[in-house]
C-alpha positions as protocol buffer text, in pm:
chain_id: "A"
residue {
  index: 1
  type: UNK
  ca { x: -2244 y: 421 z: 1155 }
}
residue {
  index: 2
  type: UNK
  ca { x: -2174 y: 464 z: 797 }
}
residue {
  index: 3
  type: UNK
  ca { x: -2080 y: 145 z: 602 }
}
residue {
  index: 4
  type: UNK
  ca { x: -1722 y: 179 z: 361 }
}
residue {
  index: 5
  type: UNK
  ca { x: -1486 y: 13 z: 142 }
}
residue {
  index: 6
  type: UNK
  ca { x: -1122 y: 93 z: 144 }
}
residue {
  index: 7
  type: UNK
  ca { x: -847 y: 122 z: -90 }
}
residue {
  index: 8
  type: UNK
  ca { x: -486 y: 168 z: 13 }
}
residue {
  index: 9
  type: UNK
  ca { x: -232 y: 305 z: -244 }
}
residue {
  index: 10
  type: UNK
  ca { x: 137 y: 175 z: -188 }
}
residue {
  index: 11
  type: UNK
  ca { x: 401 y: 432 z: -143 }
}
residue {
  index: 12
  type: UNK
  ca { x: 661 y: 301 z: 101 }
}
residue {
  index: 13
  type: UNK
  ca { x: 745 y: 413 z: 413 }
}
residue {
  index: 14
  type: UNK
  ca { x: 454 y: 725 z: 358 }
}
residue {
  index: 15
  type: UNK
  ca { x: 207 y: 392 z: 421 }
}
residue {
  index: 16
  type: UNK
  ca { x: 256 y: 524 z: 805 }
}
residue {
  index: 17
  type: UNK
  ca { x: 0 y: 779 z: 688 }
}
residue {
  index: 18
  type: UNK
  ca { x: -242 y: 484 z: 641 }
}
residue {
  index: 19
  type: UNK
  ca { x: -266 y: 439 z: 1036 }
}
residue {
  index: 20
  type: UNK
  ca { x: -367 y: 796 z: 1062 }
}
residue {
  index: 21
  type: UNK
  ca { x: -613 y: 787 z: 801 }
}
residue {
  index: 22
  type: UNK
  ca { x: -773 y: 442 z: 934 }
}
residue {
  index: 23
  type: UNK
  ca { x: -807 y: 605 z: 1345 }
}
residue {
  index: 24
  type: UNK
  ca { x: -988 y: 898 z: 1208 }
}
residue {
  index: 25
  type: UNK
  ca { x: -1231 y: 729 z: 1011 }
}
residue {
  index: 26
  type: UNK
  ca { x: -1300 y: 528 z: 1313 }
}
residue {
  index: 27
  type: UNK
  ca { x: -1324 y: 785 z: 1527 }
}
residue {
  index: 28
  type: UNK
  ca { x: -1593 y: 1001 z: 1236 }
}
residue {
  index: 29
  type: UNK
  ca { x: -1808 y: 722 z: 1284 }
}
residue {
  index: 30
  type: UNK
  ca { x: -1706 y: 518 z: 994 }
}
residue {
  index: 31
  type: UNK
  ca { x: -1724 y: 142 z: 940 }
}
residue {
  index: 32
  type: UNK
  ca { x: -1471 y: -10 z: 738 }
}
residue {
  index: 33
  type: UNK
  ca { x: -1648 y: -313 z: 577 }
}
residue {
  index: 34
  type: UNK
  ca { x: -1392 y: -417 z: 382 }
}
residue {
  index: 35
  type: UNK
  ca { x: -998 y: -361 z: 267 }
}
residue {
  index: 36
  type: UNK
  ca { x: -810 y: -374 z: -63 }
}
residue {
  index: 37
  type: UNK
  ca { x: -452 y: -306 z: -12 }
}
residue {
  index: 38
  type: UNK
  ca { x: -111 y: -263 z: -235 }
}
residue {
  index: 39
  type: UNK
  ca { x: 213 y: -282 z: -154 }
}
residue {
  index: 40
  type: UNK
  ca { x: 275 y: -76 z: 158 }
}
residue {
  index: 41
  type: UNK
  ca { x: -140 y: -74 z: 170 }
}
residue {
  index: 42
  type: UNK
  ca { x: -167 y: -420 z: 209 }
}
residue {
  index: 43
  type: UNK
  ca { x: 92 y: -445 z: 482 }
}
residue {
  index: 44
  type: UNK
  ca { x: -114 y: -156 z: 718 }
}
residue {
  index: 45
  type: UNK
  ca { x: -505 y: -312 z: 565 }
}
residue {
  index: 46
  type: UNK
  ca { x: -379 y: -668 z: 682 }
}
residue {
  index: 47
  type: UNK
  ca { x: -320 y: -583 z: 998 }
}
residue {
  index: 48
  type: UNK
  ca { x: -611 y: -363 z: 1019 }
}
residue {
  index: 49
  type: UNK
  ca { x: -817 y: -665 z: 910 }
}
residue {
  index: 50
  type: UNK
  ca { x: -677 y: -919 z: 1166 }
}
residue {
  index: 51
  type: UNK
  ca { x: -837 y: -706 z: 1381 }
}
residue {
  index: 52
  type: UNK
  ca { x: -518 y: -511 z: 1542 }
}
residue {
  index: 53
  type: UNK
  ca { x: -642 y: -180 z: 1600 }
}
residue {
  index: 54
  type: UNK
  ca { x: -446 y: 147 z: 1467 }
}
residue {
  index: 55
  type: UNK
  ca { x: -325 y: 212 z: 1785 }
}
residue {
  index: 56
  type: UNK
  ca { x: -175 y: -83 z: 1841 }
}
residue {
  index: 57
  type: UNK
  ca { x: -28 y: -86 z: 1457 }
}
residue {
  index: 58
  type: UNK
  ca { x: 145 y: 245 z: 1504 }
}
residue {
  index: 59
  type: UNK
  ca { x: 326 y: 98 z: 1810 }
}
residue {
  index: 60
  type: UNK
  ca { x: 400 y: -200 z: 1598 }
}
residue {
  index: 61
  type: UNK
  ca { x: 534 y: 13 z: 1367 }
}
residue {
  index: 62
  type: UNK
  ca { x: 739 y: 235 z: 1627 }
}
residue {
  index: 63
  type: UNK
  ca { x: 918 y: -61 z: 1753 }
}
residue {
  index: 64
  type: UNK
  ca { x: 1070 y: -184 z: 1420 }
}
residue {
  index: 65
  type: UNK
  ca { x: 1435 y: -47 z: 1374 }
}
residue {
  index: 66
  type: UNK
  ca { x: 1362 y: 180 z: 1054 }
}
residue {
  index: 67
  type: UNK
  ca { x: 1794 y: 110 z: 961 }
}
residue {
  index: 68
  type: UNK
  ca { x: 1674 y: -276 z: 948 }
}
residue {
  index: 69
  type: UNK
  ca { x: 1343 y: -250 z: 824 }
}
residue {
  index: 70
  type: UNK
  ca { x: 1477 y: -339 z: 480 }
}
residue {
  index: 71
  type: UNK
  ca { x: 1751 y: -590 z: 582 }
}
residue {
  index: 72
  type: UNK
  ca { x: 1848 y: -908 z: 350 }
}
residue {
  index: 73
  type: UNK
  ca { x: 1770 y: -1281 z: 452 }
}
residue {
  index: 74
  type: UNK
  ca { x: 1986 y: -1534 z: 321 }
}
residue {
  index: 75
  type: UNK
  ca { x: 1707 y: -1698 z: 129 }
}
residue {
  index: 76
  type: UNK
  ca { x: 1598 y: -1372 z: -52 }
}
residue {
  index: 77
  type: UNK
  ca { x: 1642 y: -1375 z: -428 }
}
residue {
  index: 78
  type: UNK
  ca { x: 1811 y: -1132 z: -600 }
}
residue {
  index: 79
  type: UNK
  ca { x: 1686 y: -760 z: -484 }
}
residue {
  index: 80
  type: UNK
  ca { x: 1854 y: -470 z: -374 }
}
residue {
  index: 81
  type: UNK
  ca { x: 1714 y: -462 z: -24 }
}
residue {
  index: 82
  type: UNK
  ca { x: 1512 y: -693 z: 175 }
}
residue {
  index: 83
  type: UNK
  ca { x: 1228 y: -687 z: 368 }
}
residue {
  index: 84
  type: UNK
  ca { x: 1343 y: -909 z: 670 }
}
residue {
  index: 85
  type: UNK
  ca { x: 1271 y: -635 z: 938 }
}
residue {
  index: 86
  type: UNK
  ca { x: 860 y: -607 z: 824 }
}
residue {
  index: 87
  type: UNK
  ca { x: 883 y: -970 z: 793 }
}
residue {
  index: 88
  type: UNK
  ca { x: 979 y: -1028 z: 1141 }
}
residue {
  index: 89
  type: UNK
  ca { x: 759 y: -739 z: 1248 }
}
residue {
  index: 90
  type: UNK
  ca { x: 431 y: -897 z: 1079 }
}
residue {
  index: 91
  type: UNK
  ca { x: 484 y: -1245 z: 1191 }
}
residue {
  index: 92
  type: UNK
  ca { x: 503 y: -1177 z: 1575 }
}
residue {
  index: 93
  type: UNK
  ca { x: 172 y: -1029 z: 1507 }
}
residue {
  index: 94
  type: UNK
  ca { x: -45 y: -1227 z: 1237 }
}
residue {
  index: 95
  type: UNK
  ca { x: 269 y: -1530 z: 1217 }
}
residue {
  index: 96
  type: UNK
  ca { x: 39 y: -1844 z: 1011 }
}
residue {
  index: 97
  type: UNK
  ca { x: -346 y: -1632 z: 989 }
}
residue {
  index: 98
  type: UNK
  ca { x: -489 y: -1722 z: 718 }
}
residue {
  index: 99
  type: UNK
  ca { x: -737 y: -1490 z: 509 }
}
residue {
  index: 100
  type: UNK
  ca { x: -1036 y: -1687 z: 591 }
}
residue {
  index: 101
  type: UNK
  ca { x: -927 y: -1589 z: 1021 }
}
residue {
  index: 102
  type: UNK
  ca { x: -927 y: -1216 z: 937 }
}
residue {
  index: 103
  type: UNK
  ca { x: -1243 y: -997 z: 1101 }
}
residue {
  index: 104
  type: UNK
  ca { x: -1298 y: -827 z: 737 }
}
residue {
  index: 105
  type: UNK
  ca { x: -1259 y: -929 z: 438 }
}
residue {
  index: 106
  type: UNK
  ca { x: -947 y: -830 z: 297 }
}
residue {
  index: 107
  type: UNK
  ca { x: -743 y: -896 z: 1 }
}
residue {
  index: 108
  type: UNK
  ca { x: -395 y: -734 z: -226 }
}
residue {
  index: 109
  type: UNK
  ca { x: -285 y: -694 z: -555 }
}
residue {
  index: 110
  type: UNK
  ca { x: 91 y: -839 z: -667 }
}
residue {
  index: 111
  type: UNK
  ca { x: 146 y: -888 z: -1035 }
}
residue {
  index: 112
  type: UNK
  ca { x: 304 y: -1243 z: -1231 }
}
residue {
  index: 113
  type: UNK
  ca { x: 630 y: -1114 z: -1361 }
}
residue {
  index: 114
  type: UNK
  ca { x: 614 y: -1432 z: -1617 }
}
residue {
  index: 115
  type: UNK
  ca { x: 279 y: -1319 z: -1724 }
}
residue {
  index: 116
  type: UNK
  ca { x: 215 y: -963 z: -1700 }
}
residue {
  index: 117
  type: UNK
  ca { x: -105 y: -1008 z: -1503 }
}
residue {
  index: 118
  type: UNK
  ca { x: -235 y: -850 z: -1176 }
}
residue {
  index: 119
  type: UNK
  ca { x: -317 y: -1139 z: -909 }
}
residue {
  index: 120
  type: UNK
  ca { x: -528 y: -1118 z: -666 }
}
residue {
  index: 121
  type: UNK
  ca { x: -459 y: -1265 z: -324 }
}
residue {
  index: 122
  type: UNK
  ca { x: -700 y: -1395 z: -90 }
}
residue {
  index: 123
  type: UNK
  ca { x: -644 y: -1713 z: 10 }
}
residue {
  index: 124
  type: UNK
  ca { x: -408 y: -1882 z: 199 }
}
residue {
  index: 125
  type: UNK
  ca { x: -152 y: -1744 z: 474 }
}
residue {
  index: 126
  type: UNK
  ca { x: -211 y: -1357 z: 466 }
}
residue {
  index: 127
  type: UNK
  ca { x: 174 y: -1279 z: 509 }
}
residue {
  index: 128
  type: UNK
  ca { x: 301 y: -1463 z: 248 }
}
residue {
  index: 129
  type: UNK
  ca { x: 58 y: -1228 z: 4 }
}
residue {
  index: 130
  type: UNK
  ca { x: 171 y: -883 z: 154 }
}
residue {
  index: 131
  type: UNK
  ca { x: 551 y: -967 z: 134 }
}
residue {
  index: 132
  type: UNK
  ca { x: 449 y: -1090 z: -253 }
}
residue {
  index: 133
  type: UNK
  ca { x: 236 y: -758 z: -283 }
}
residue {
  index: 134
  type: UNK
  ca { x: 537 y: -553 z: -127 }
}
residue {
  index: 135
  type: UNK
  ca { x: 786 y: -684 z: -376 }
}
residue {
  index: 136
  type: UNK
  ca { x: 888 y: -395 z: -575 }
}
residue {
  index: 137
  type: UNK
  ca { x: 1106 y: -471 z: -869 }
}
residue {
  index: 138
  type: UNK
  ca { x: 1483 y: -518 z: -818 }
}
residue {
  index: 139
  type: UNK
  ca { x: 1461 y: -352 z: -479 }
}
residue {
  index: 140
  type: UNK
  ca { x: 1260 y: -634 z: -278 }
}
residue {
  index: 141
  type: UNK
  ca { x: 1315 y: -1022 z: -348 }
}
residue {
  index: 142
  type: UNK
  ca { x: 1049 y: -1152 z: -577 }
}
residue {
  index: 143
  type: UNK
  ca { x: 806 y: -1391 z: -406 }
}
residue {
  index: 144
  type: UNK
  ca { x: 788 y: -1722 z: -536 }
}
residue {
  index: 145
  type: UNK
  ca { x: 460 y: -1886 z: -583 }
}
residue {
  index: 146
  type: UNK
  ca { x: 330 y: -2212 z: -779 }
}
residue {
  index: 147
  type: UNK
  ca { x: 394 y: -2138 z: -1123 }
}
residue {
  index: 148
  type: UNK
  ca { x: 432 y: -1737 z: -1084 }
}
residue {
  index: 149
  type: UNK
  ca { x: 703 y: -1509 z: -989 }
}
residue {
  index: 150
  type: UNK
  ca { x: 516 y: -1228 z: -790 }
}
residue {
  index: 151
  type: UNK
  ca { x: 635 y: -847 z: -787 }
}
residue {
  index: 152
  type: UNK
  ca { x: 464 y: -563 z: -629 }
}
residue {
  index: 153
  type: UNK
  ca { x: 114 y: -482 z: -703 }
}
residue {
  index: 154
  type: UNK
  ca { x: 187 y: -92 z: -774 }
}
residue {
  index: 155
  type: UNK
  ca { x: 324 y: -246 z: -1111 }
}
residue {
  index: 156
  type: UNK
  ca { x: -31 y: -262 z: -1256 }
}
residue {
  index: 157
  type: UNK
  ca { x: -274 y: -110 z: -982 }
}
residue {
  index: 158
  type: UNK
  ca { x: -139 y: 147 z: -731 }
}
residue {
  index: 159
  type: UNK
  ca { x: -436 y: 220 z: -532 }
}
residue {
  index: 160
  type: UNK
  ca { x: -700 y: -160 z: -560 }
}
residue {
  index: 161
  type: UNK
  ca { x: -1033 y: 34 z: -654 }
}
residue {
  index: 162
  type: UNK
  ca { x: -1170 y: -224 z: -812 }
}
residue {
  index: 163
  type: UNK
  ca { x: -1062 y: -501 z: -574 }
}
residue {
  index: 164
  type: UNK
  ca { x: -1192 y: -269 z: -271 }
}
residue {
  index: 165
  type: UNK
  ca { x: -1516 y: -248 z: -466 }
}
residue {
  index: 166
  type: UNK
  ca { x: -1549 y: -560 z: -557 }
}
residue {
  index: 167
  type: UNK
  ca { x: -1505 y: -715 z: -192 }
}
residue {
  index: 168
  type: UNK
  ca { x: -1778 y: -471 z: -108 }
}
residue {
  index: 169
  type: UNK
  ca { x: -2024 y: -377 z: -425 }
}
residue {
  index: 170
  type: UNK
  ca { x: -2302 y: -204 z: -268 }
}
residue {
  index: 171
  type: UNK
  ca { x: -2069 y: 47 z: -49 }
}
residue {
  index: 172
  type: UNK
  ca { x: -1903 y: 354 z: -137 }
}
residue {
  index: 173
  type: UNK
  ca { x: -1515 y: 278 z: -204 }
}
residue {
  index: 174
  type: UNK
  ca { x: -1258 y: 565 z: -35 }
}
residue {
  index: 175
  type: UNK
  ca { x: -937 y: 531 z: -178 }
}
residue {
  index: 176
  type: UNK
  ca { x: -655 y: 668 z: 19 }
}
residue {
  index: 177
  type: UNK
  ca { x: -337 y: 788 z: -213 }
}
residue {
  index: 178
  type: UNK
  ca { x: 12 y: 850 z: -114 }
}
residue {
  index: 179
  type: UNK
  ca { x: 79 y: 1017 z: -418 }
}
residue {
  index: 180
  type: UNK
  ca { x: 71 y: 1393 z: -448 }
}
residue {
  index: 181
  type: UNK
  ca { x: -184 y: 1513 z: -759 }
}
residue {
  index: 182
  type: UNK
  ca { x: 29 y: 1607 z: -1079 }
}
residue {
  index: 183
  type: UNK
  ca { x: 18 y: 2011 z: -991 }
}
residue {
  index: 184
  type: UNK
  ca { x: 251 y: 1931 z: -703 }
}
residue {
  index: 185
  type: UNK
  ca { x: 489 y: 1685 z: -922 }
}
residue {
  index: 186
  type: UNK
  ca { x: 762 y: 1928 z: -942 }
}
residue {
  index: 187
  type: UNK
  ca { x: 778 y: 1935 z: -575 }
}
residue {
  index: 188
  type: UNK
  ca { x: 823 y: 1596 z: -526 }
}
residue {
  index: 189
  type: UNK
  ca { x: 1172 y: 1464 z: -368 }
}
residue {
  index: 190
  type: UNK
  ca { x: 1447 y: 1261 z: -505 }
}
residue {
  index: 191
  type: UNK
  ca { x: 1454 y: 874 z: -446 }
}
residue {
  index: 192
  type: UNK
  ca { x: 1741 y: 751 z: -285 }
}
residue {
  index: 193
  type: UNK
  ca { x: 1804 y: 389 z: -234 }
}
residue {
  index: 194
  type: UNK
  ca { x: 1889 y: 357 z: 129 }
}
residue {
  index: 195
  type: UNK
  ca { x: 2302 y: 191 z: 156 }
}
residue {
  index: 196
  type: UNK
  ca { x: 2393 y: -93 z: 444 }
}
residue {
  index: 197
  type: UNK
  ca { x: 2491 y: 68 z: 710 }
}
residue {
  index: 198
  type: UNK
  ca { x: 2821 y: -126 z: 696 }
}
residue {
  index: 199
  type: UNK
  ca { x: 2962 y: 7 z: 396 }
}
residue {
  index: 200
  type: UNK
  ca { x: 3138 y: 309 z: 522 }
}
residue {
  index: 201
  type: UNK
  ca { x: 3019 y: 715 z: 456 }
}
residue {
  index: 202
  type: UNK
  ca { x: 3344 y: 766 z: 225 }
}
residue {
  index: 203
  type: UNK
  ca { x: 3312 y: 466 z: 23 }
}
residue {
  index: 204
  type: UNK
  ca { x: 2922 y: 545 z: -52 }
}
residue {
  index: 205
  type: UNK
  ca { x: 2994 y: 906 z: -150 }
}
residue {
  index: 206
  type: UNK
  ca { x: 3286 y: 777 z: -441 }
}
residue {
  index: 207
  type: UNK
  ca { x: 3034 y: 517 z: -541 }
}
residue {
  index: 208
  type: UNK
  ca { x: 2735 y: 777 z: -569 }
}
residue {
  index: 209
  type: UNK
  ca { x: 2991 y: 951 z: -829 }
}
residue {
  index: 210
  type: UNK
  ca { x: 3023 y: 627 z: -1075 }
}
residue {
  index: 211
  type: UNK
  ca { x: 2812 y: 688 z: -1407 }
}
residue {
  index: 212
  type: UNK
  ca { x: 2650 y: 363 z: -1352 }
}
residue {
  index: 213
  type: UNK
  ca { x: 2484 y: 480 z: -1014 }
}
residue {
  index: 214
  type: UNK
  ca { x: 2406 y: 796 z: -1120 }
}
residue {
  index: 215
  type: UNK
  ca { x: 2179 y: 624 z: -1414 }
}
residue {
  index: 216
  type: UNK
  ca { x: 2078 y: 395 z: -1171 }
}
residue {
  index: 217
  type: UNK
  ca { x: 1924 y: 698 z: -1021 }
}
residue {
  index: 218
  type: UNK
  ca { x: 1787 y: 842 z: -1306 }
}
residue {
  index: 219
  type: UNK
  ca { x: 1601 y: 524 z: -1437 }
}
residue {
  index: 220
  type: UNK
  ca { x: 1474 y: 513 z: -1049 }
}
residue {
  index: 221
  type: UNK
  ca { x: 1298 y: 862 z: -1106 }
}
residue {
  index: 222
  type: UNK
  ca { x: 1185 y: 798 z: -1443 }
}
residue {
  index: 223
  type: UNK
  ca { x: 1015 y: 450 z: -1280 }
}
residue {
  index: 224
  type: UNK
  ca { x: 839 y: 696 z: -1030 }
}
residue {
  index: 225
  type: UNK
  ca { x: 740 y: 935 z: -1254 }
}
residue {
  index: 226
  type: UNK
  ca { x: 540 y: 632 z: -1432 }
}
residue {
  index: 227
  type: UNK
  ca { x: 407 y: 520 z: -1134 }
}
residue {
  index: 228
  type: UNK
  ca { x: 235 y: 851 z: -1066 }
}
residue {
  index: 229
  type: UNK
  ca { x: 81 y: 932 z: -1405 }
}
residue {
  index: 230
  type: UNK
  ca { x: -54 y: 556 z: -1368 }
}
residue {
  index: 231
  type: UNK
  ca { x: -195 y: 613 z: -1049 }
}
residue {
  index: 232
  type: UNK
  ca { x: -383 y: 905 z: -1197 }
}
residue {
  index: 233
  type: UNK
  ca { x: -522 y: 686 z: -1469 }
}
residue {
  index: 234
  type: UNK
  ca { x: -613 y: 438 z: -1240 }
}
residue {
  index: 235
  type: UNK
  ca { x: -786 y: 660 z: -1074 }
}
residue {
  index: 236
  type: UNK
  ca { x: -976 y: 830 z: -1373 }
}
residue {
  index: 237
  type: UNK
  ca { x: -1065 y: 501 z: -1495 }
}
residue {
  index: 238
  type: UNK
  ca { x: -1174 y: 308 z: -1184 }
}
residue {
  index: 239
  type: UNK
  ca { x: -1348 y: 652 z: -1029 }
}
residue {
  index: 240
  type: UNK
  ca { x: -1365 y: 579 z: -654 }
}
residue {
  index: 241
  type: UNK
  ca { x: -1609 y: 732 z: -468 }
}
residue {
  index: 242
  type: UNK
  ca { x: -1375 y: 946 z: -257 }
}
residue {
  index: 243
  type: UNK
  ca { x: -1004 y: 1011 z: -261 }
}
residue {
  index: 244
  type: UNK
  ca { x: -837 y: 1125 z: 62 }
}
residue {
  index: 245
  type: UNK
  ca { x: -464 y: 1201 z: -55 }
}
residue {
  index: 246
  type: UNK
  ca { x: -261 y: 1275 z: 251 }
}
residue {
  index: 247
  type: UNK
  ca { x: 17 y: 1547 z: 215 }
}
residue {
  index: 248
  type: UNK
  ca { x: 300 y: 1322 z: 220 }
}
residue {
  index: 249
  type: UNK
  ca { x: 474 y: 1400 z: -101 }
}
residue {
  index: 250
  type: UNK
  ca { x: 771 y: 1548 z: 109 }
}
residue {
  index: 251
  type: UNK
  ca { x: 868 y: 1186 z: 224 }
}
residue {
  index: 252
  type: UNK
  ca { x: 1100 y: 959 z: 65 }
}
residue {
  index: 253
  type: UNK
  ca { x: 954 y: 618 z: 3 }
}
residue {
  index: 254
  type: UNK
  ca { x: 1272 y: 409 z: 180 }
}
residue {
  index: 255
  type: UNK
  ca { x: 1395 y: 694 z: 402 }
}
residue {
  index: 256
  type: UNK
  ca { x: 1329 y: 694 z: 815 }
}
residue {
  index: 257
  type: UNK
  ca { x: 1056 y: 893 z: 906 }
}
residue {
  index: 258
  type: UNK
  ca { x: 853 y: 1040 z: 1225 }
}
residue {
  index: 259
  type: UNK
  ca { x: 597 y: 768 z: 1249 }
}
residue {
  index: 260
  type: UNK
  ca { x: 380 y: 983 z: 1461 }
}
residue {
  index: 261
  type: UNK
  ca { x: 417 y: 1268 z: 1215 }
}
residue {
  index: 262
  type: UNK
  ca { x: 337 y: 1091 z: 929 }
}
residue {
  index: 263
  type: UNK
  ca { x: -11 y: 937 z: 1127 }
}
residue {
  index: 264
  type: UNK
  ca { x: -88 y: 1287 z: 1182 }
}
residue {
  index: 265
  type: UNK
  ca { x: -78 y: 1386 z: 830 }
}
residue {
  index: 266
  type: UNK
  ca { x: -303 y: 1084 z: 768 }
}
residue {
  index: 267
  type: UNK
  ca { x: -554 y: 1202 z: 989 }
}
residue {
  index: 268
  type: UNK
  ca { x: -565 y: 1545 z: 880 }
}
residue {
  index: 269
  type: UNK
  ca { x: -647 y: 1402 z: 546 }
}
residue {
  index: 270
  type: UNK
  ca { x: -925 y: 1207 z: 679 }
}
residue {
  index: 271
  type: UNK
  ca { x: -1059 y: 1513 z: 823 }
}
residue {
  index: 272
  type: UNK
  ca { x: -1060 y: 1726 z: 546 }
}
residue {
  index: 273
  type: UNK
  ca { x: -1269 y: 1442 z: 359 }
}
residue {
  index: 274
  type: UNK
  ca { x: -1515 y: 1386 z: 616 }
}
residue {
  index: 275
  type: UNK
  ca { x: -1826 y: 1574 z: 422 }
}
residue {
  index: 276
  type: UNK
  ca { x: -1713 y: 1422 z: 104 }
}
residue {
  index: 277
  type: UNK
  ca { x: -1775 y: 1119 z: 273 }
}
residue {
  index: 278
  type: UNK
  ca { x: -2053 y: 1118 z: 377 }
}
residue {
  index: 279
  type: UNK
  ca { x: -2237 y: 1305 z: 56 }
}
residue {
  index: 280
  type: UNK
  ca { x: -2217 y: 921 z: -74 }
}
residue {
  index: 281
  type: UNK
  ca { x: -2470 y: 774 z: 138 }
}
residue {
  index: 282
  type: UNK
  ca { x: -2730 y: 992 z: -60 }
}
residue {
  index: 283
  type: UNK
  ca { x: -3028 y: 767 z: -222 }
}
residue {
  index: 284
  type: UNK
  ca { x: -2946 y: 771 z: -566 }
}
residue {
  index: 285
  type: UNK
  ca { x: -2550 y: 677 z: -516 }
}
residue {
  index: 286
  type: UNK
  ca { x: -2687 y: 366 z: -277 }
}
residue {
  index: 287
  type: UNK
  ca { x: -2923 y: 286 z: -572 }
}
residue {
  index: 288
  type: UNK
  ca { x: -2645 y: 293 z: -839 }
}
residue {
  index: 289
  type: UNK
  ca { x: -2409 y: 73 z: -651 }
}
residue {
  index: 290
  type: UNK
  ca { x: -2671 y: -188 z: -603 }
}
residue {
  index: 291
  type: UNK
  ca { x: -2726 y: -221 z: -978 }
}
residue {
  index: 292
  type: UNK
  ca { x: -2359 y: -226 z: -1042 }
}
residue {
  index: 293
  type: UNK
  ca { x: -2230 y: -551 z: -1167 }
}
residue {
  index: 294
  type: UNK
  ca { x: -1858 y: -567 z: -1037 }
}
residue {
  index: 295
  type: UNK
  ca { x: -1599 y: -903 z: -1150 }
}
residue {
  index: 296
  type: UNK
  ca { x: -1286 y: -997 z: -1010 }
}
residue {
  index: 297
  type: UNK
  ca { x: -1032 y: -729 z: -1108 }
}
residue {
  index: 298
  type: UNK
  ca { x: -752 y: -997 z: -1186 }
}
residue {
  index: 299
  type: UNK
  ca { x: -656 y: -1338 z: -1169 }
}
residue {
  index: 300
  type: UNK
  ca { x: -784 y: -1479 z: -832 }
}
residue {
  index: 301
  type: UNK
  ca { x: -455 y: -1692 z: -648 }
}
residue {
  index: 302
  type: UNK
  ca { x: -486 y: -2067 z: -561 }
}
residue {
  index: 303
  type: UNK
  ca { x: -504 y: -2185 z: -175 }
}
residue {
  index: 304
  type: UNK
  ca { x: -163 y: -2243 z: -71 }
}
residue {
  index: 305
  type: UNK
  ca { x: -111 y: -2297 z: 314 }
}
């Protein structure tokens, strides 16, 4: 068995592609050690650390009504959308576990809003952290919490390199993007903010026309556009060991998709990076991750239970 830490990127519903990546590792003979997750990454590594296995996560995911996933809950702040259908969804399966009851360590990124700093969560009730890591800005309700206002992780760190390394120093980090590389940019789809299915087809269509959605739509893209150029920094800065990037740049990030489809593509990725892989369990990369020194990549959160 070869030992690994992993880092998953957020990117919405394309996090199905996690699953697929996860089951093929496994199946390679890797040993995930550890998980770093953000945003959509979290929600897949937290289940993946509680010990649910990605079998049984894809048919967690199958069952959850993709035209509820992102419903409102009466206590949500303000937001856009919700996120009352992966709420329900996670708490039939990890409900009160706590960080310190997962099988691997695991912990996610979410970022103080009052602040402006990346926090790190890894204590304390483990759904509480993913819904706070899974907060994107003005589309899902901020997360209360102590003195900070959490948003989504993505704001500062996309893919957790640092916090997968640091949970695990002396093993090779494999970061797993959902963001296509900047050559394929131009290809990438539209996002469209998903409507409540009450609000009738006619009545969305003469509201799509109104200036103010249409630069609603624009600043959207602009927002993703930043997102992906900071991934790539992230990337060239932090330098994971391996990057498995599965072909998912088709997908919208808040549009149904073919779970199954979407596992595949995973899977196929982690195929592809299979020698890569393994190349880092030569002598002298062991040797230089033993001598690394490696500090918490952000502020660490306070117990709360």
């Amino acid at each position: 068995m070869i030992d690994i830490s992993l880092a998953l990127g957020g990117g919405g519903v394309k996090g199905v592609a996690h699953i697929g990546v996860i089951r093929c590792l496994e199946e390679q003979g890797f040993r995930i050690r550890a998980v770093a997750g953000t945003s959509a990454g979290s929600l897949v590594g937290a289940l993946y650390a509680a010990g649910v296995t990605p079998l049984e996560i894809e048919e967690i995911i199958t069952r959850v009504d993709q035209n509820r996933m992102f419903g409102r809950l009466p206590s949500d702040g303000p937001s856009l959308m919700g996120l009352a259908g992966i709420s329900k969804a996670l708490t039939e399966v990890i409900g009160k576990t706590s960080f310190d009851e997962l099988k691997i360590p695991f912990a996610c990124t979410a970022v103080d809003a009052h602040t402006a700093r990346e926090v790190i969560m890894r204590q304390g009730r483990v759904l509480e952290a993913v819904l706070a890591s899974s907060a994107v800005p003005g589309v899902f309700p901020a997360v209360h919490y102590g003195e900070w206002l959490l948003i989504d992780g993505g704001v500062l760190d996309p893919v957790p390199v640092n916090l997968a390394r640091w949970l695990a120093p002396e093993l090779p980090v494999v970061a797993v993007v959902l963001s296509p590389a900047p050559d394929h940019w131009a290809e990438v789809p539209a996002i469209h903010i998903p409507h409540p299915g009450s609000i009738p087809a006619p009545i969305i269509e003469q509201l799509a026309r109104l200036r103010i959605a249409q630069a609603f739509q624009i600043f959207v893209q602009s927002v993703d556009i930043t997102s992906r150029m900071l991934t790539e920094l992230r990337l060239e800065i932090d330098q994971p060991e391996v990057i498995i990037r599965p072909e998912v740049g088709k997908y919208g990030i808040l549009e149904p998709v073919d779970v199954h489809e979407l596992i595949r593509v995973g899977e196929a990725a982690a195929q592809q990076a299979n020698p890569q892989i393994r190349k880092t369990m030569g002598w002298a990369n062991q040797m230089s991750r033993r001598l690394r020194r490696v500090s918490p990549p952000g502020v660490l959160a306070a117990a709360r239970v």
